[in-house]
PDB file of C-alpha atoms in Angstrom:
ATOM      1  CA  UNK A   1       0.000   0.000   0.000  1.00 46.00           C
ATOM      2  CA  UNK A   2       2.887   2.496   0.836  1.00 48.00           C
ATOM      3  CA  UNK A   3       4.040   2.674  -2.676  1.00 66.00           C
ATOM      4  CA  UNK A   4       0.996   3.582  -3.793  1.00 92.00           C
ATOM      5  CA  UNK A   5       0.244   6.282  -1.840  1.00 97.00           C
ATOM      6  CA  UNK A   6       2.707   9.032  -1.401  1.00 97.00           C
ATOM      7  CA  UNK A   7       2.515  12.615   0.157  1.00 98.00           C
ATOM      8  CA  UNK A   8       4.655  15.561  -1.000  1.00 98.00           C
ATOM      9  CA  UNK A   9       4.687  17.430   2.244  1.00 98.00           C
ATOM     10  CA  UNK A  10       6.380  20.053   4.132  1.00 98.00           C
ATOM     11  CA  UNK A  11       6.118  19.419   8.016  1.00 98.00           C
ATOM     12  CA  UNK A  12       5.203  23.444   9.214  1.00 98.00           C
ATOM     13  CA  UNK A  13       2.450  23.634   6.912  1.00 98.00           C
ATOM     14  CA  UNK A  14      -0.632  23.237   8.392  1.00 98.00           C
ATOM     15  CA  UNK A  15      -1.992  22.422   4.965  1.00 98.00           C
ATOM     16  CA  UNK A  16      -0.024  19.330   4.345  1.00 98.00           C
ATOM     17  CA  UNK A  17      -0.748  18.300   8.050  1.00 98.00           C
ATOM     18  CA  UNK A  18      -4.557  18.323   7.236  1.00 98.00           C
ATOM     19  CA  UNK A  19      -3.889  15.369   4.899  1.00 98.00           C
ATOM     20  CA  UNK A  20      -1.393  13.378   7.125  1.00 98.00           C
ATOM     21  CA  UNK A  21      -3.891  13.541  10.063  1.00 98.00           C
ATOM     22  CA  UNK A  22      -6.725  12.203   7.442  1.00 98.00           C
ATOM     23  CA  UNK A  23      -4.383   9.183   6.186  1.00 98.00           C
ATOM     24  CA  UNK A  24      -3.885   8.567   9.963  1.00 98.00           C
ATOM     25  CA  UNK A  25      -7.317   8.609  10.514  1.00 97.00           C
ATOM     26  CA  UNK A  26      -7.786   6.283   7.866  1.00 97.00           C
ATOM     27  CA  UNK A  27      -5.262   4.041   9.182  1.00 96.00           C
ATOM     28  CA  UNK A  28      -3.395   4.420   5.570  1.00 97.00           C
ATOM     29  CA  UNK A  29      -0.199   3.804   4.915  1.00 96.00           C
ATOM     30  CA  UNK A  30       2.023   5.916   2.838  1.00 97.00           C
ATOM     31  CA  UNK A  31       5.052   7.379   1.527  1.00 96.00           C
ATOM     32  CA  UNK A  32       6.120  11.164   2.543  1.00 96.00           C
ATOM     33  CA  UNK A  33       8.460  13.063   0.619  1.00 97.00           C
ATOM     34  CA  UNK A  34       9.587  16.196   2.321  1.00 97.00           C
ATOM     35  CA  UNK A  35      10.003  19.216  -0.211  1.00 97.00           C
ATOM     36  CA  UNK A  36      12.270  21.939   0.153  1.00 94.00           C
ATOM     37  CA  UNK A  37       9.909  24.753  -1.289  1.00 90.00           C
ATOM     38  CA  UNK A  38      13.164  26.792  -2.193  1.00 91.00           C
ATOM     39  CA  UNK A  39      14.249  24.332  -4.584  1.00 94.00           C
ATOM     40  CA  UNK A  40      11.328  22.223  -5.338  1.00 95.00           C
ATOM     41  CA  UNK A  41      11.573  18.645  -6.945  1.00 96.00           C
ATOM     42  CA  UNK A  42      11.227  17.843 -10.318  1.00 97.00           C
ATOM     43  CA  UNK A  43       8.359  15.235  -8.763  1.00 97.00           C
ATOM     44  CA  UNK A  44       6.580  18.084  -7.092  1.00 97.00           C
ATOM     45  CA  UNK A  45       6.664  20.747 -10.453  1.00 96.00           C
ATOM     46  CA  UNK A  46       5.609  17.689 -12.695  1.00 96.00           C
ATOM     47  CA  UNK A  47       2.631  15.834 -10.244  1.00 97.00           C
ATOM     48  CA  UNK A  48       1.198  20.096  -9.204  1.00 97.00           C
ATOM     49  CA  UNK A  49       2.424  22.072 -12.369  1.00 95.00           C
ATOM     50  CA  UNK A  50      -0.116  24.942 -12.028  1.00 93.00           C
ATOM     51  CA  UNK A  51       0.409  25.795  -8.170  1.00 94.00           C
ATOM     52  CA  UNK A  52       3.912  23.895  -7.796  1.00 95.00           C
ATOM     53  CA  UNK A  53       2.771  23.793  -4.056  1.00 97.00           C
ATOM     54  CA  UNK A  54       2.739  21.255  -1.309  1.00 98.00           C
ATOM     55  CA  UNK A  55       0.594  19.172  -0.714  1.00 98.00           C
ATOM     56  CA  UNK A  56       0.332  16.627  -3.428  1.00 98.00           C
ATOM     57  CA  UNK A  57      -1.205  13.137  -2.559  1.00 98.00           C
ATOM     58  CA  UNK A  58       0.085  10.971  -5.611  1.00 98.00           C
ATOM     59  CA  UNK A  59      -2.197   7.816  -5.570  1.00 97.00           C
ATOM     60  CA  UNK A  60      -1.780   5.215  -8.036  1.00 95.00           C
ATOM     61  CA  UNK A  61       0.462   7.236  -9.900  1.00 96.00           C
ATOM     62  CA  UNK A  62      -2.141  10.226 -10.073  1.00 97.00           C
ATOM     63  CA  UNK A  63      -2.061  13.824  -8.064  1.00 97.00           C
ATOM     64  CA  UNK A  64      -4.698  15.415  -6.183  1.00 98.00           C
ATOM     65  CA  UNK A  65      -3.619  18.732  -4.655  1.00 97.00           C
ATOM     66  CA  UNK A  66      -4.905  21.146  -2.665  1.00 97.00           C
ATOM     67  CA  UNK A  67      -5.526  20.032   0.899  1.00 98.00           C
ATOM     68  CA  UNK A  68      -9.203  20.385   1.348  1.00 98.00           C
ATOM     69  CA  UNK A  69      -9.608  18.454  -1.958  1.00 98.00           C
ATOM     70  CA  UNK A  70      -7.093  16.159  -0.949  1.00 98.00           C
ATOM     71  CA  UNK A  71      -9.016  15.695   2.294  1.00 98.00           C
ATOM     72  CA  UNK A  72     -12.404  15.007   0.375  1.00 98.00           C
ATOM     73  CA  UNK A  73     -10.903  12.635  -1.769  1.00 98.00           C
ATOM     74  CA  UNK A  74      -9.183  10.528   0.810  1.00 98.00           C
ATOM     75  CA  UNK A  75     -12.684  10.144   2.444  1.00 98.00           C
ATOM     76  CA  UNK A  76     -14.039   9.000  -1.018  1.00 97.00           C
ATOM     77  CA  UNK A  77     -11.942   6.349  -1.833  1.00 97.00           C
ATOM     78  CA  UNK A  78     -11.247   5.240   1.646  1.00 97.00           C
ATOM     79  CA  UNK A  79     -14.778   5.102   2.751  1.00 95.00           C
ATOM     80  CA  UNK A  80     -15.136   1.696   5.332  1.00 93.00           C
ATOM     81  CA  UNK A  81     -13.538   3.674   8.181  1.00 91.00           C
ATOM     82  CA  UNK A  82     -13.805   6.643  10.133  1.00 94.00           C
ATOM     83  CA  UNK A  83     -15.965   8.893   8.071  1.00 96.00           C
ATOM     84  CA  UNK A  84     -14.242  12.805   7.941  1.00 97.00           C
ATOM     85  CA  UNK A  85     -17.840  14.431   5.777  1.00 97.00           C
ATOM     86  CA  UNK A  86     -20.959  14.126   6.846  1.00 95.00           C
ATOM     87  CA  UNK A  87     -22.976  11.574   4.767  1.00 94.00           C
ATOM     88  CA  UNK A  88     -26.593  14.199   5.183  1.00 95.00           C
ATOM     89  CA  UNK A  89     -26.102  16.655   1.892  1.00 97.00           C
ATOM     90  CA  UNK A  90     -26.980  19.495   3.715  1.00 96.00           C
ATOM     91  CA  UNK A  91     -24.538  18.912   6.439  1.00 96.00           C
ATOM     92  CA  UNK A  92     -22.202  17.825   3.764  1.00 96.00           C
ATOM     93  CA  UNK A  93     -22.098  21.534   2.241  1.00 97.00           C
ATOM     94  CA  UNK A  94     -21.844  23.696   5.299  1.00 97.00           C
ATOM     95  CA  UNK A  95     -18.780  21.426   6.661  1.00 97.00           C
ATOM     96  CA  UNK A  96     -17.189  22.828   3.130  1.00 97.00           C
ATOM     97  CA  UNK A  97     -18.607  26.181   3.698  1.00 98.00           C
ATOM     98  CA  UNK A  98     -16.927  26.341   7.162  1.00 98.00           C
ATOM     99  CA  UNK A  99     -13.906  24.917   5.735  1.00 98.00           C
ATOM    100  CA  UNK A 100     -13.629  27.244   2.849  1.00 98.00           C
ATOM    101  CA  UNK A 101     -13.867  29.804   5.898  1.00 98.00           C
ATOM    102  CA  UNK A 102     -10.815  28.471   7.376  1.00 98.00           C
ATOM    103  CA  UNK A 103      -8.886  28.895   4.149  1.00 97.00           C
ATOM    104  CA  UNK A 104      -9.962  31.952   3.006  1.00 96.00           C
ATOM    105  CA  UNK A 105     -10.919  34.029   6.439  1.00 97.00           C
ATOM    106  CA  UNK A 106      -8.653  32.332   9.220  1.00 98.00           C
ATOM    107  CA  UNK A 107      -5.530  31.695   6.829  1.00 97.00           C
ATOM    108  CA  UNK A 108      -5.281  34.750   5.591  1.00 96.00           C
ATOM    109  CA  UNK A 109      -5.485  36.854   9.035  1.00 97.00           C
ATOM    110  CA  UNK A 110      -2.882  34.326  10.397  1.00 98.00           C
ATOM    111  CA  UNK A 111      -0.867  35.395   7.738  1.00 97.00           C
ATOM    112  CA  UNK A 112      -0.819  39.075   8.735  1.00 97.00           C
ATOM    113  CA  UNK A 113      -0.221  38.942  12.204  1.00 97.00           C
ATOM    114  CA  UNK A 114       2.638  37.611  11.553  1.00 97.00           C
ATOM    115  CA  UNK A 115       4.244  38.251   8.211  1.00 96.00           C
ATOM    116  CA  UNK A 116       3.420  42.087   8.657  1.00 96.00           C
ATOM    117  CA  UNK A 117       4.202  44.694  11.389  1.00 95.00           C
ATOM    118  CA  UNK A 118       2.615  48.011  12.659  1.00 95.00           C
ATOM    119  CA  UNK A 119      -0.796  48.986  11.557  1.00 96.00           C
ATOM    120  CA  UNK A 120      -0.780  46.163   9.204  1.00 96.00           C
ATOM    121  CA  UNK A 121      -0.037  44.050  11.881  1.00 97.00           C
ATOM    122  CA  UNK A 122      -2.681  45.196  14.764  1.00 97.00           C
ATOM    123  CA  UNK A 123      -5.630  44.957  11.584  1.00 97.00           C
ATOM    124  CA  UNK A 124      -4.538  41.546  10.886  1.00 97.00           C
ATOM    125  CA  UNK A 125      -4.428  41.119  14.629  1.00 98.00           C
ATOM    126  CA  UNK A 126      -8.353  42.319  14.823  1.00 98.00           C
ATOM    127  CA  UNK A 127      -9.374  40.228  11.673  1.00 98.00           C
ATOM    128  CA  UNK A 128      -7.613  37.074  12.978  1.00 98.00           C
ATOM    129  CA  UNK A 129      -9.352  37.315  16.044  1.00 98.00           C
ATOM    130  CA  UNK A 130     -12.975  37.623  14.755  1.00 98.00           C
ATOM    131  CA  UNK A 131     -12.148  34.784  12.316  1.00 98.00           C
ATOM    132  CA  UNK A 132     -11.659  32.968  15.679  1.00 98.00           C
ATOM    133  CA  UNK A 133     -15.166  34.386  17.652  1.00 98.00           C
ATOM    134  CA  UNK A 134     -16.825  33.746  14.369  1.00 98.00           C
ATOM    135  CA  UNK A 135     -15.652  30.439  14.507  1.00 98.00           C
ATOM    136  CA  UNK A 136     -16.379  29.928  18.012  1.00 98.00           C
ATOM    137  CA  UNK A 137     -20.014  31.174  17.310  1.00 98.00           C
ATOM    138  CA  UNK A 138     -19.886  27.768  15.002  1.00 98.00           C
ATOM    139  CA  UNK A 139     -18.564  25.388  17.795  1.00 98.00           C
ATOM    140  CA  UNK A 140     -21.260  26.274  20.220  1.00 97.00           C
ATOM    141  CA  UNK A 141     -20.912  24.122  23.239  1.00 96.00           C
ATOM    142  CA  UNK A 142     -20.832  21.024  20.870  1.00 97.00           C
ATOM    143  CA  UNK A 143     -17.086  18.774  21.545  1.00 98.00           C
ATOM    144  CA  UNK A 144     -16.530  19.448  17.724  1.00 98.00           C
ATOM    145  CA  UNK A 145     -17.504  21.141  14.687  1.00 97.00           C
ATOM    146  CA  UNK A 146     -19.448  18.196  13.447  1.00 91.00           C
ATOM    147  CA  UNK A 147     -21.050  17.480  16.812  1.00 94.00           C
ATOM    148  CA  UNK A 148     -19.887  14.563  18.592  1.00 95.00           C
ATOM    149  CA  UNK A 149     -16.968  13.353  16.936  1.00 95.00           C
ATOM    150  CA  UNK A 150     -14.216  14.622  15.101  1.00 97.00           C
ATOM    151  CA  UNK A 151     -14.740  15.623  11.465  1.00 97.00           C
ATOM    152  CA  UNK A 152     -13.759  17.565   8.614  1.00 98.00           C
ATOM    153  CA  UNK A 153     -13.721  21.076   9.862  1.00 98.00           C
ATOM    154  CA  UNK A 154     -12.288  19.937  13.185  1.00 98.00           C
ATOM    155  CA  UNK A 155      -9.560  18.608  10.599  1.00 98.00           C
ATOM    156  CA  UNK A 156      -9.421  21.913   8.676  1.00 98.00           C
ATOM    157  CA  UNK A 157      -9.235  23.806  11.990  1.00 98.00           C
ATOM    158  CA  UNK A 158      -6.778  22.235  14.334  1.00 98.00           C
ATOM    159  CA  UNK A 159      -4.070  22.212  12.345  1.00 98.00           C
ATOM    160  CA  UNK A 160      -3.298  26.028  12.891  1.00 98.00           C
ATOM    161  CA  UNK A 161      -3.140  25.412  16.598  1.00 98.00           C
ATOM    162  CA  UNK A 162       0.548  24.337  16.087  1.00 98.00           C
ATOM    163  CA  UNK A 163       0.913  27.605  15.218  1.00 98.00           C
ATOM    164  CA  UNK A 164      -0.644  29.447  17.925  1.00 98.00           C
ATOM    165  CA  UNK A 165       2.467  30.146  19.721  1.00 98.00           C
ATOM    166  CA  UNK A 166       4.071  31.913  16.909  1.00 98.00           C
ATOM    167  CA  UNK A 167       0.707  34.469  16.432  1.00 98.00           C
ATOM    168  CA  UNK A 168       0.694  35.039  20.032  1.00 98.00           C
ATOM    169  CA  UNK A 169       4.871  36.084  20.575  1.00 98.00           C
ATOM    170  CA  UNK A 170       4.779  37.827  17.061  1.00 97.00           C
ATOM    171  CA  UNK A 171       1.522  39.826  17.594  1.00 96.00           C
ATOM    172  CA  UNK A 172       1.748  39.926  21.248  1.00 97.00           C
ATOM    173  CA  UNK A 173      -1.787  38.862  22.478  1.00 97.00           C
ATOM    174  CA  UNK A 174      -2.932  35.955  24.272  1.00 98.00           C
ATOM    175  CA  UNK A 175      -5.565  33.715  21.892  1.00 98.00           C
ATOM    176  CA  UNK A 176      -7.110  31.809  25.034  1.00 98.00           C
ATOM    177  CA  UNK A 177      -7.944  34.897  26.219  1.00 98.00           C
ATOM    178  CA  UNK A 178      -9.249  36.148  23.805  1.00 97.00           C
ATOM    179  CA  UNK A 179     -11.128  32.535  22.503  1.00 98.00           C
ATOM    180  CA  UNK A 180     -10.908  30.371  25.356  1.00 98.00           C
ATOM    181  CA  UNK A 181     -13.994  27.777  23.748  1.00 98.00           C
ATOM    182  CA  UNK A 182     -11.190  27.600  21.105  1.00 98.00           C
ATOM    183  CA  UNK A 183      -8.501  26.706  23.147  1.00 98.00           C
ATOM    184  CA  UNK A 184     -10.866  24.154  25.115  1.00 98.00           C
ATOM    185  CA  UNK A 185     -11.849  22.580  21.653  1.00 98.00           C
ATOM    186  CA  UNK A 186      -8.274  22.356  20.386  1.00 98.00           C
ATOM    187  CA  UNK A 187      -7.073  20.385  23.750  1.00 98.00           C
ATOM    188  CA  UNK A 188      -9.812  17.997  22.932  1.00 98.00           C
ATOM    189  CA  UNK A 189      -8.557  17.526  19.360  1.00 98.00           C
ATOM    190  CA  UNK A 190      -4.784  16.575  20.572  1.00 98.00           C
ATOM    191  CA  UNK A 191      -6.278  13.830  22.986  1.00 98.00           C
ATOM    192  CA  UNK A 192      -7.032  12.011  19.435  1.00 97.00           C
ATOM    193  CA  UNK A 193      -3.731  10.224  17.973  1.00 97.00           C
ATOM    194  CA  UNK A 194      -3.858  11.476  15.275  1.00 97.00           C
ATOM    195  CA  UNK A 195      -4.246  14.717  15.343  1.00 98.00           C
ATOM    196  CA  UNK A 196      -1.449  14.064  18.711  1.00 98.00           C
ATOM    197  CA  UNK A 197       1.330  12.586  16.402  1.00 98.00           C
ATOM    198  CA  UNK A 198       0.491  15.131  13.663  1.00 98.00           C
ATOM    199  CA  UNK A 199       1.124  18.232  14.897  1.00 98.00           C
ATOM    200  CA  UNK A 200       4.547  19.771  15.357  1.00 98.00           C
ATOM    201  CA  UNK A 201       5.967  21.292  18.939  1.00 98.00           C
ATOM    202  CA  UNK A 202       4.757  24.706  18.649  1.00 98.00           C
ATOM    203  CA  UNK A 203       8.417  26.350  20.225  1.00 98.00           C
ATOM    204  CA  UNK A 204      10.013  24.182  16.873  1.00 98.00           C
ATOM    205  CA  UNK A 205       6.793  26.082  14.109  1.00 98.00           C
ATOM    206  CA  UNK A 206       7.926  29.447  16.643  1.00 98.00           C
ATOM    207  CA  UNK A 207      11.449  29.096  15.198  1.00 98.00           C
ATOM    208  CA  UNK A 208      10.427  28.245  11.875  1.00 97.00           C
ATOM    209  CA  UNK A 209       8.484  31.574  11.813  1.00 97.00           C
ATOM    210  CA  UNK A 210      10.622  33.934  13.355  1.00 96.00           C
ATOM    211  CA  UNK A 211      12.855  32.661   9.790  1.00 95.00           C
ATOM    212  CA  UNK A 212      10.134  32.871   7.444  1.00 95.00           C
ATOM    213  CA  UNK A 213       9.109  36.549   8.824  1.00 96.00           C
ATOM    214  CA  UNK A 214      12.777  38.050   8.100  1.00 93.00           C
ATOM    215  CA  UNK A 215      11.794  37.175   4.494  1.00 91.00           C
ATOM    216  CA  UNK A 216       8.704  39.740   4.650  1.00 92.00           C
ATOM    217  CA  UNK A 217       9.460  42.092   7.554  1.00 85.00           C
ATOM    218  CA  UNK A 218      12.586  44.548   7.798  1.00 78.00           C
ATOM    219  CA  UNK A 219      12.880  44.898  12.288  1.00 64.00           C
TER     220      UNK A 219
END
């Protein structure tokens, strides 16, 4: 089974960690190739040639990117065990919507806070955290997204809880403060395995960070 599936991945992005905690999920085994996006692989430019960006899952010889996508497919074709979508339409299409939410609203304030400084900084600061209340507004007092068990916004989600730490030194405010139902919620995520043996230390995506930021902000 390995050699059929394989993951291009990158271990800080929380984009290729959505699809390694799915494959754990699924109990799948598979190949990961590590990319070095400053001098990506031949592999990687021929499997993703319009994006050239992690991840990739190459299955049978064939690429699916983007992670979501990636995500949906895995549940798809590896349907006889722990579900990640609901199987109700309705529910179905506002686990995408919320999703879609995290990529578009949640990602890109993250980015901000801390790949900008100064005004920049503090509105990417105030944007970040209302993607978070908004989000909260979602969880309710449910345990997940979903309801009761994990699922695919949980997986969408928790992945930018590794790099929580980094937001809060770099923009200098305190998230479970701010959005303690969030912090609550993401505990309860990392008592599951896979999310657990997923996620990176968040002092090791800190350092990572601090790099990446001297490649957009002058100090």
């Amino acid at each position: 089974m390995a050699g059929e599936v394989v993951l291009l991945d990158f271990w800080p992005s929380m984009f290729a960690m959505r699809v390694r905690i799915a494959l754990a999920e699924k109990g799948i085994r598979y190949e990961s190739k590590e990319e070095d996006l400053s001098n990506k692989s031949p592999l990687l430019l021929e499997m993703n040639p319009i994006n050239k960006q992690i991840p990739v899952l190459i299955h049978k010889g064939k690429p699916v990117c983007e992670s979501l996508i990636i995500v949906q497919y895995i549940d798809e074709v590896w349907n006889d065990k722990s579900p990640l979508l609901p199987s109700d339409p309705y529910q179905k299409r506002s686990s995408q919507v919320w999703a879609d939410f995290v990529d578009k609203k949640v990602s890109g304030a993250a980015k901000k806070v801390w790949s900008t400084k100064g005004e920049e900084q503090e509105a990417g600061k105030k944007e970040f955290l209302e993607a978070l209340k908004t989000m909260e507004g979602e969880l309710g007092d449910k345990p997940y997204f979903g309801g009761e068990t994990f699922g695919y916004v949980d997986l969408s989600f928790i992945t930018f809880y590794s790099w929580f730490h980094a937001y809060e030194v770099l923009g200098n405010f305190n998230i479970e403060a701010e959005c303690p139902k969030i912090i609550t919620w993401a505990k309860r995520c990392m008592q599951k395995e896979a999310v657990a043996n997923t996620l990176p230390d968040q002092k090791k995506v800190y350092e990572f960070v601090v790099q990446l930021r001297k490649m957009f902000v002058s100090e």
